[in-house]
Amino acid sequence: MKAVRLHAQNDLRVETVPAPQAPAAGWVALDIIAAGICGSDLHNFRTGQWITRSPSIPGHELIGRVSALGEGVTGLSIGDRVVADSRFWCGDCAACEAGDHHLCERLGFIGEICDGGFAEMTVLPRRLLHRLPEDLADDAAVMAEPVAVALHAVRRLRLEQDAPVLIAGCGPIGGLAALILSDLGHRDIRVADRNGARAGLVAEVTGARVVSLDSNTDSRVRYGIEATGSTAALRALLSCIGNGGAIALVGIMHGTLELDPNLLVEREVSLIGCHAFKDEMPEAISLLARCADRARALVESEIGLDDVPEAYRRLIAGETVGLKTIIRP
């Protein structure tokens, strides 16, 4: 079968590899329908931070159709369409026993611990698969995983209904957070991104207002979402947050931040870490069923496996306007 494999930092190849063997007990074979390229895929490509096995097939945002069932698998049938939960947790540590699988002490992800969706087929544990409603379009359904991530960040903020929210970064998570806030009825959503066309697209789809992080100090907001991964953007966002406010940190950071802690102490500003998602996947699927057309409007393009290396280049260079590039094997 054809697959995209990450061999090392900055070394991504389209190759022909053996198809997966029959699924083991508790595992399920999938024919990949679609997979999304995530910012963390690009981060791993650029830094090698999460390369634990090489070569590996990336792709933790994926939907597929069940083609074979391992022994003991229940609740799924051949032909079912499913979306993958990206988190590969151990099930034995204190966090897992408490139901906090996203905080597992040995947490890994599909595409790292096991091969992911940048291929024609894959094999995954049954416990990571959610059946999809058949009337949810593929190009919306494949965004269930990043929607769950964005939803987790929004939940962690514990927003007041009418309070303004400023989102730094209109990539997939920032844009989907704006979509979630719009769906929840928030009327004052502000977005900032150095790519003006992308910010404009998010504003058009969600009803958000495009602002600059450099022009909000006289009109500070209570809540912010940092979805850029830029320490410079976080510093700017901090200046836009009013006393008693909070920022959800969901972007994967490059570099470290020099920060005077008194800024947080004296103004009682909270920085809230948001890692992956907890139990938001079913709600994310339901939200996409309501907002499918708007979610699909955020898609940049659909590509084949041969086009993935060039898509990585364009995404890293910031040449895209749409938020999500979808692979169709």
One Martini backbone bead per residue (centre of mass of N, CA, C, O) as a GRO file, in nm:
protein
  329
    1MET     BB    1   0.103   0.031   0.010
    2LYS     BB    2   0.045   0.362   0.053
    3ALA     BB    3   0.273   0.598   0.229
    4VAL     BB    4   0.351   0.819   0.491
    5ARG     BB    5   0.689   0.875   0.620
    6LEU     BB    6   0.870   0.922   0.922
    7HIS     BB    7   1.223   0.918   0.977
    8ALA     BB    8   1.288   1.227   1.047
    9GLN     BB    9   1.390   1.516   1.073
   10ASN     BB   10   1.291   1.643   0.772
   11ASP     BB   11   1.180   1.326   0.691
   12LEU     BB   12   0.956   1.283   0.426
   13ARG     BB   13   0.783   0.993   0.279
   14VAL     BB   14   0.676   0.836  -0.014
   15GLU     BB   15   0.556   0.494   0.007
   16THR     BB   16   0.593   0.146  -0.025
   17VAL     BB   17   0.408  -0.080   0.180
   18PRO     BB   18   0.296  -0.297   0.382
   19ALA     BB   19   0.024  -0.421   0.479
   20PRO     BB   20  -0.156  -0.486   0.725
   21GLN     BB   21  -0.230  -0.708   0.936
   22ALA     BB   22  -0.423  -0.878   1.105
   23PRO     BB   23  -0.602  -0.819   1.368
   24ALA     BB   24  -0.583  -0.819   1.684
   25ALA     BB   25  -0.690  -0.842   1.975
   26GLY     BB   26  -0.889  -0.546   1.998
   27TRP     BB   27  -0.863  -0.486   1.695
   28VAL     BB   28  -0.881  -0.265   1.393
   29ALA     BB   29  -0.947  -0.248   1.057
   30LEU     BB   30  -0.873   0.020   0.816
   31ASP     BB   31  -1.007   0.221   0.571
   32ILE     BB   32  -0.907   0.509   0.457
   33ILE     BB   33  -1.073   0.815   0.398
   34ALA     BB   34  -0.945   1.036   0.606
   35ALA     BB   35  -0.698   1.304   0.673
   36GLY     BB   36  -0.537   1.528   0.894
   37ILE     BB   37  -0.341   1.808   0.924
   38CYS     BB   38  -0.138   1.894   1.192
   39GLY     BB   39   0.053   2.098   1.383
   40SER     BB   40   0.201   1.856   1.524
   41ASP     BB   41   0.313   1.734   1.267
   42LEU     BB   42   0.491   1.978   1.198
   43HIS     BB   43   0.651   1.987   1.461
   44ASN     BB   44   0.777   1.704   1.436
   45PHE     BB   45   0.918   1.755   1.167
   46ARG     BB   46   1.093   2.004   1.268
   47THR     BB   47   1.201   1.862   1.565
   48GLY     BB   48   1.150   1.550   1.668
   49GLN     BB   49   1.010   1.531   1.958
   50TRP     BB   50   0.806   1.252   1.886
   51ILE     BB   51   1.026   1.044   1.803
   52THR     BB   52   0.999   0.683   1.886
   53ARG     BB   53   0.977   0.584   1.579
   54SER     BB   54   1.155   0.433   1.288
   55PRO     BB   55   0.939   0.446   1.087
   56SER     BB   56   0.637   0.650   1.056
   57ILE     BB   57   0.282   0.696   1.046
   58PRO     BB   58   0.107   0.950   1.035
   59GLY     BB   59  -0.207   1.041   1.168
   60HIS     BB   60  -0.461   1.137   1.412
   61GLU     BB   61  -0.663   1.244   1.189
   62LEU     BB   62  -0.927   1.007   1.145
   63ILE     BB   63  -1.105   0.817   0.898
   64GLY     BB   64  -1.292   0.500   0.868
   65ARG     BB   65  -1.341   0.165   0.744
   66VAL     BB   66  -1.436  -0.133   0.835
   67SER     BB   67  -1.254  -0.453   0.748
   68ALA     BB   68  -1.164  -0.570   1.042
   69LEU     BB   69  -1.179  -0.805   1.325
   70GLY     BB   70  -1.084  -0.872   1.621
   71GLU     BB   71  -1.076  -1.047   1.882
   72GLY     BB   72  -1.349  -0.932   2.091
   73VAL     BB   73  -1.497  -0.739   1.918
   74THR     BB   74  -1.734  -0.482   1.989
   75GLY     BB   75  -1.975  -0.253   1.839
   76LEU     BB   76  -1.876  -0.354   1.551
   77SER     BB   77  -1.878  -0.344   1.187
   78ILE     BB   78  -1.857  -0.412   0.884
   79GLY     BB   79  -1.851  -0.076   0.737
   80ASP     BB   80  -1.800   0.106   0.946
   81ARG     BB   81  -1.782   0.439   1.047
   82VAL     BB   82  -1.487   0.607   1.183
   83VAL     BB   83  -1.330   0.767   1.460
   84ALA     BB   84  -1.034   0.875   1.608
   85ASP     BB   85  -0.869   0.852   1.897
   86SER     BB   86  -0.548   0.983   1.951
   87ARG     BB   87  -0.517   0.853   2.233
   88PHE     BB   88  -0.250   0.658   2.392
   89TRP     BB   89  -0.323   0.479   2.665
   90CYS     BB   90  -0.263   0.265   2.943
   91GLY     BB   91  -0.486   0.230   3.208
   92ASP     BB   92  -0.290   0.226   3.498
   93CYS     BB   93  -0.267   0.492   3.595
   94ALA     BB   94  -0.390   0.740   3.788
   95ALA     BB   95  -0.518   0.904   3.558
   96CYS     BB   96  -0.674   0.674   3.421
   97GLU     BB   97  -0.838   0.587   3.676
   98ALA     BB   98  -0.970   0.892   3.674
   99GLY     BB   99  -1.023   0.955   3.346
  100ASP     BB  100  -0.733   1.101   3.254
  101HIS     BB  101  -0.607   1.022   2.960
  102HIS     BB  102  -0.458   1.299   2.877
  103LEU     BB  103  -0.262   1.242   3.160
  104CYS     BB  104  -0.096   1.021   3.100
  105GLU     BB  105   0.220   0.898   3.189
  106ARG     BB  106   0.222   0.727   2.882
  107LEU     BB  107   0.153   0.913   2.659
  108GLY     BB  108   0.030   0.881   2.330
  109PHE     BB  109   0.006   0.864   1.964
  110ILE     BB  110  -0.116   0.847   1.685
  111GLY     BB  111   0.174   0.814   1.475
  112GLU     BB  112   0.368   0.696   1.709
  113ILE     BB  113   0.296   0.428   1.856
  114CYS     BB  114   0.127   0.410   1.594
  115ASP     BB  115  -0.004   0.393   1.304
  116GLY     BB  116  -0.169   0.601   1.085
  117GLY     BB  117  -0.356   0.798   0.824
  118PHE     BB  118  -0.105   0.817   0.601
  119ALA     BB  119  -0.290   0.591   0.443
  120GLU     BB  120  -0.483   0.323   0.326
  121MET     BB  121  -0.411   0.179   0.606
  122THR     BB  122  -0.511   0.054   0.939
  123VAL     BB  123  -0.446  -0.026   1.297
  124LEU     BB  124  -0.671  -0.028   1.585
  125PRO     BB  125  -0.805   0.021   1.873
  126ARG     BB  126  -1.125  -0.004   1.976
  127ARG     BB  127  -1.113   0.219   2.213
  128LEU     BB  128  -1.053   0.457   1.973
  129LEU     BB  129  -1.353   0.417   1.853
  130HIS     BB  130  -1.605   0.606   1.666
  131ARG     BB  131  -1.906   0.619   1.558
  132LEU     BB  132  -2.064   0.744   1.270
  133PRO     BB  133  -2.275   0.931   1.115
  134GLU     BB  134  -2.383   0.892   0.787
  135ASP     BB  135  -2.471   1.217   0.749
  136LEU     BB  136  -2.167   1.282   0.788
  137ALA     BB  137  -1.936   1.429   0.635
  138ASP     BB  138  -1.613   1.364   0.581
  139ASP     BB  139  -1.496   1.672   0.588
  140ALA     BB  140  -1.613   1.692   0.884
  141ALA     BB  141  -1.547   1.431   1.048
  142VAL     BB  142  -1.225   1.469   1.040
  143MET     BB  143  -1.263   1.717   1.270
  144ALA     BB  144  -1.321   1.591   1.552
  145GLU     BB  145  -1.051   1.607   1.699
  146PRO     BB  146  -0.999   1.921   1.690
  147VAL     BB  147  -1.269   1.990   1.821
  148ALA     BB  148  -1.206   1.857   2.092
  149VAL     BB  149  -0.967   2.040   2.158
  150ALA     BB  150  -1.121   2.311   2.145
  151LEU     BB  151  -1.338   2.236   2.353
  152HIS     BB  152  -1.149   2.197   2.592
  153ALA     BB  153  -1.046   2.489   2.601
  154VAL     BB  154  -1.319   2.625   2.643
  155ARG     BB  155  -1.392   2.477   2.907
  156ARG     BB  156  -1.139   2.567   3.078
  157LEU     BB  157  -1.239   2.877   3.099
  158ARG     BB  158  -1.519   2.930   3.209
  159LEU     BB  159  -1.734   3.102   3.067
  160GLU     BB  160  -1.891   3.386   3.017
  161GLN     BB  161  -2.135   3.444   2.801
  162ASP     BB  162  -2.074   3.780   2.748
  163ALA     BB  163  -1.778   3.751   2.719
  164PRO     BB  164  -1.504   3.830   2.577
  165VAL     BB  165  -1.307   3.671   2.309
  166LEU     BB  166  -0.956   3.604   2.243
  167ILE     BB  167  -0.800   3.482   1.946
  168ALA     BB  168  -0.482   3.343   1.892
  169GLY     BB  169  -0.519   3.214   1.604
  170CYS     BB  170  -0.627   3.071   1.266
  171GLY     BB  171  -0.615   2.793   1.292
  172PRO     BB  172  -0.775   2.513   1.357
  173ILE     BB  173  -0.820   2.567   1.665
  174GLY     BB  174  -0.899   2.864   1.658
  175GLY     BB  175  -1.130   2.838   1.449
  176LEU     BB  176  -1.292   2.618   1.608
  177ALA     BB  177  -1.334   2.787   1.859
  178ALA     BB  178  -1.506   2.998   1.718
  179LEU     BB  179  -1.727   2.800   1.630
  180ILE     BB  180  -1.808   2.710   1.913
  181LEU     BB  181  -1.884   2.987   2.027
  182SER     BB  182  -2.103   3.039   1.820
  183ASP     BB  183  -2.277   2.787   1.890
  184LEU     BB  184  -2.304   2.893   2.203
  185GLY     BB  185  -2.367   3.227   2.163
  186HIS     BB  186  -2.137   3.406   2.120
  187ARG     BB  187  -2.094   3.765   2.036
  188ASP     BB  188  -1.773   3.819   2.136
  189ILE     BB  189  -1.550   3.752   1.885
  190ARG     BB  190  -1.194   3.746   1.865
  191VAL     BB  191  -0.943   3.772   1.602
  192ALA     BB  192  -0.590   3.676   1.547
  193ASP     BB  193  -0.370   3.719   1.254
  194ARG     BB  194  -0.108   3.747   1.027
  195ASN     BB  195  -0.326   3.613   0.844
  196GLY     BB  196  -0.573   3.790   0.709
  197ALA     BB  197  -0.730   3.585   0.534
  198ARG     BB  198  -0.779   3.377   0.757
  199ALA     BB  199  -0.926   3.563   0.953
  200GLY     BB  200  -1.153   3.632   0.754
  201LEU     BB  201  -1.269   3.349   0.729
  202VAL     BB  202  -1.343   3.307   1.025
  203ALA     BB  203  -1.530   3.551   1.042
  204GLU     BB  204  -1.732   3.465   0.821
  205VAL     BB  205  -1.815   3.185   0.960
  206THR     BB  206  -1.851   3.299   1.287
  207GLY     BB  207  -1.868   3.628   1.348
  208ALA     BB  208  -1.612   3.746   1.393
  209ARG     BB  209  -1.353   3.975   1.497
  210VAL     BB  210  -1.097   4.151   1.365
  211VAL     BB  211  -0.778   4.184   1.523
  212SER     BB  212  -0.517   4.325   1.718
  213LEU     BB  213  -0.277   4.268   1.961
  214ASP     BB  214  -0.184   4.590   1.950
  215SER     BB  215  -0.512   4.713   2.003
  216ASN     BB  216  -0.623   4.607   2.321
  217THR     BB  217  -0.526   4.772   2.582
  218ASP     BB  218  -0.795   4.967   2.589
  219SER     BB  219  -0.969   4.672   2.542
  220ARG     BB  220  -0.998   4.452   2.748
  221VAL     BB  221  -1.019   4.112   2.811
  222ARG     BB  222  -1.098   3.815   2.990
  223TYR     BB  223  -1.050   3.619   2.738
  224GLY     BB  224  -0.816   3.364   2.614
  225ILE     BB  225  -0.662   3.209   2.313
  226GLU     BB  226  -0.373   3.011   2.254
  227ALA     BB  227  -0.304   2.911   1.890
  228THR     BB  228   0.014   2.945   1.780
  229GLY     BB  229   0.303   2.885   1.945
  230SER     BB  230   0.381   3.184   2.029
  231THR     BB  231   0.550   3.377   2.250
  232ALA     BB  232   0.488   3.654   2.132
  233ALA     BB  233   0.179   3.619   2.128
  234LEU     BB  234   0.147   3.575   2.431
  235ARG     BB  235   0.252   3.846   2.523
  236ALA     BB  236   0.037   4.009   2.370
  237LEU     BB  237  -0.212   3.874   2.499
  238LEU     BB  238  -0.157   3.959   2.792
  239SER     BB  239  -0.209   4.270   2.728
  240CYS     BB  240  -0.533   4.201   2.660
  241ILE     BB  241  -0.579   4.118   2.958
  242GLY     BB  242  -0.761   4.148   3.221
  243ASN     BB  243  -0.841   4.160   3.525
  244GLY     BB  244  -0.909   3.827   3.610
  245GLY     BB  245  -0.811   3.665   3.383
  246ALA     BB  246  -0.782   3.423   3.096
  247ILE     BB  247  -0.566   3.162   2.948
  248ALA     BB  248  -0.566   2.935   2.690
  249LEU     BB  249  -0.327   2.676   2.633
  250VAL     BB  250  -0.290   2.508   2.298
  251GLY     BB  251  -0.035   2.565   2.178
  252ILE     BB  252   0.259   2.465   2.027
  253MET     BB  253   0.561   2.546   2.141
  254HIS     BB  254   0.826   2.774   2.050
  255GLY     BB  255   1.007   2.795   2.297
  256THR     BB  256   1.053   3.045   2.542
  257LEU     BB  257   0.940   3.234   2.838
  258GLU     BB  258   0.966   3.559   2.949
  259LEU     BB  259   0.834   3.613   3.286
  260ASP     BB  260   0.663   3.817   3.501
  261PRO     BB  261   0.486   3.703   3.770
  262ASN     BB  262   0.354   3.976   3.861
  263LEU     BB  263   0.152   3.994   3.632
  264LEU     BB  264  -0.025   3.764   3.760
  265VAL     BB  265  -0.053   3.849   4.055
  266GLU     BB  266  -0.160   4.154   4.035
  267ARG     BB  267  -0.395   4.061   3.805
  268GLU     BB  268  -0.506   3.773   3.815
  269VAL     BB  269  -0.380   3.583   3.593
  270SER     BB  270  -0.459   3.295   3.400
  271LEU     BB  271  -0.287   2.995   3.312
  272ILE     BB  272  -0.420   2.737   3.091
  273GLY     BB  273  -0.379   2.421   3.040
  274CYS     BB  274  -0.422   2.231   2.715
  275HIS     BB  275  -0.455   1.880   2.666
  276ALA     BB  276  -0.612   1.801   2.426
  277PHE     BB  277  -0.850   1.570   2.560
  278LYS     BB  278  -1.102   1.407   2.725
  279ASP     BB  279  -1.462   1.373   2.668
  280GLU     BB  280  -1.535   1.538   2.375
  281MET     BB  281  -1.595   1.362   2.122
  282PRO     BB  282  -1.905   1.326   2.112
  283GLU     BB  283  -1.960   1.634   2.108
  284ALA     BB  284  -1.804   1.692   1.847
  285ILE     BB  285  -1.986   1.526   1.663
  286SER     BB  286  -2.246   1.683   1.725
  287LEU     BB  287  -2.145   1.961   1.634
  288LEU     BB  288  -2.088   1.882   1.338
  289ALA     BB  289  -2.381   1.815   1.270
  290ARG     BB  290  -2.464   2.124   1.304
  291CYS     BB  291  -2.172   2.254   1.152
  292ALA     BB  292  -2.076   2.136   0.876
  293ASP     BB  293  -2.073   2.370   0.670
  294ARG     BB  294  -1.881   2.556   0.833
  295ALA     BB  295  -1.648   2.359   0.860
  296ARG     BB  296  -1.602   2.312   0.550
  297ALA     BB  297  -1.526   2.620   0.494
  298LEU     BB  298  -1.225   2.571   0.638
  299VAL     BB  299  -1.117   2.424   0.402
  300GLU     BB  300  -0.853   2.416   0.186
  301SER     BB  301  -0.792   2.099   0.103
  302GLU     BB  302  -0.766   1.813  -0.117
  303ILE     BB  303  -0.543   1.530  -0.103
  304GLY     BB  304  -0.288   1.328  -0.171
  305LEU     BB  305  -0.018   1.150  -0.075
  306ASP     BB  306   0.186   1.282  -0.281
  307ASP     BB  307   0.115   1.590  -0.154
  308VAL     BB  308   0.223   1.615   0.141
  309PRO     BB  309   0.504   1.753   0.136
  310GLU     BB  310   0.395   2.017   0.007
  311ALA     BB  311   0.192   2.081   0.228
  312TYR     BB  312   0.394   2.122   0.449
  313ARG     BB  313   0.540   2.360   0.322
  314ARG     BB  314   0.294   2.554   0.303
  315LEU     BB  315   0.217   2.551   0.603
  316ILE     BB  316   0.490   2.650   0.719
  317ALA     BB  317   0.485   2.917   0.525
  318GLY     BB  318   0.183   3.039   0.524
  319GLU     BB  319   0.010   2.986   0.230
  320THR     BB  320  -0.261   2.950   0.364
  321VAL     BB  321  -0.613   2.998   0.429
  322GLY     BB  322  -0.710   2.760   0.516
  323LEU     BB  323  -0.717   2.530   0.797
  324LYS     BB  324  -0.762   2.245   0.634
  325THR     BB  325  -0.587   1.956   0.540
  326ILE     BB  326  -0.695   1.687   0.330
  327ILE     BB  327  -0.661   1.340   0.309
  328ARG     BB  328  -0.702   1.113   0.014
  329PRO     BB  329  -0.612   0.785  -0.040
   0.00000   0.00000   0.00000
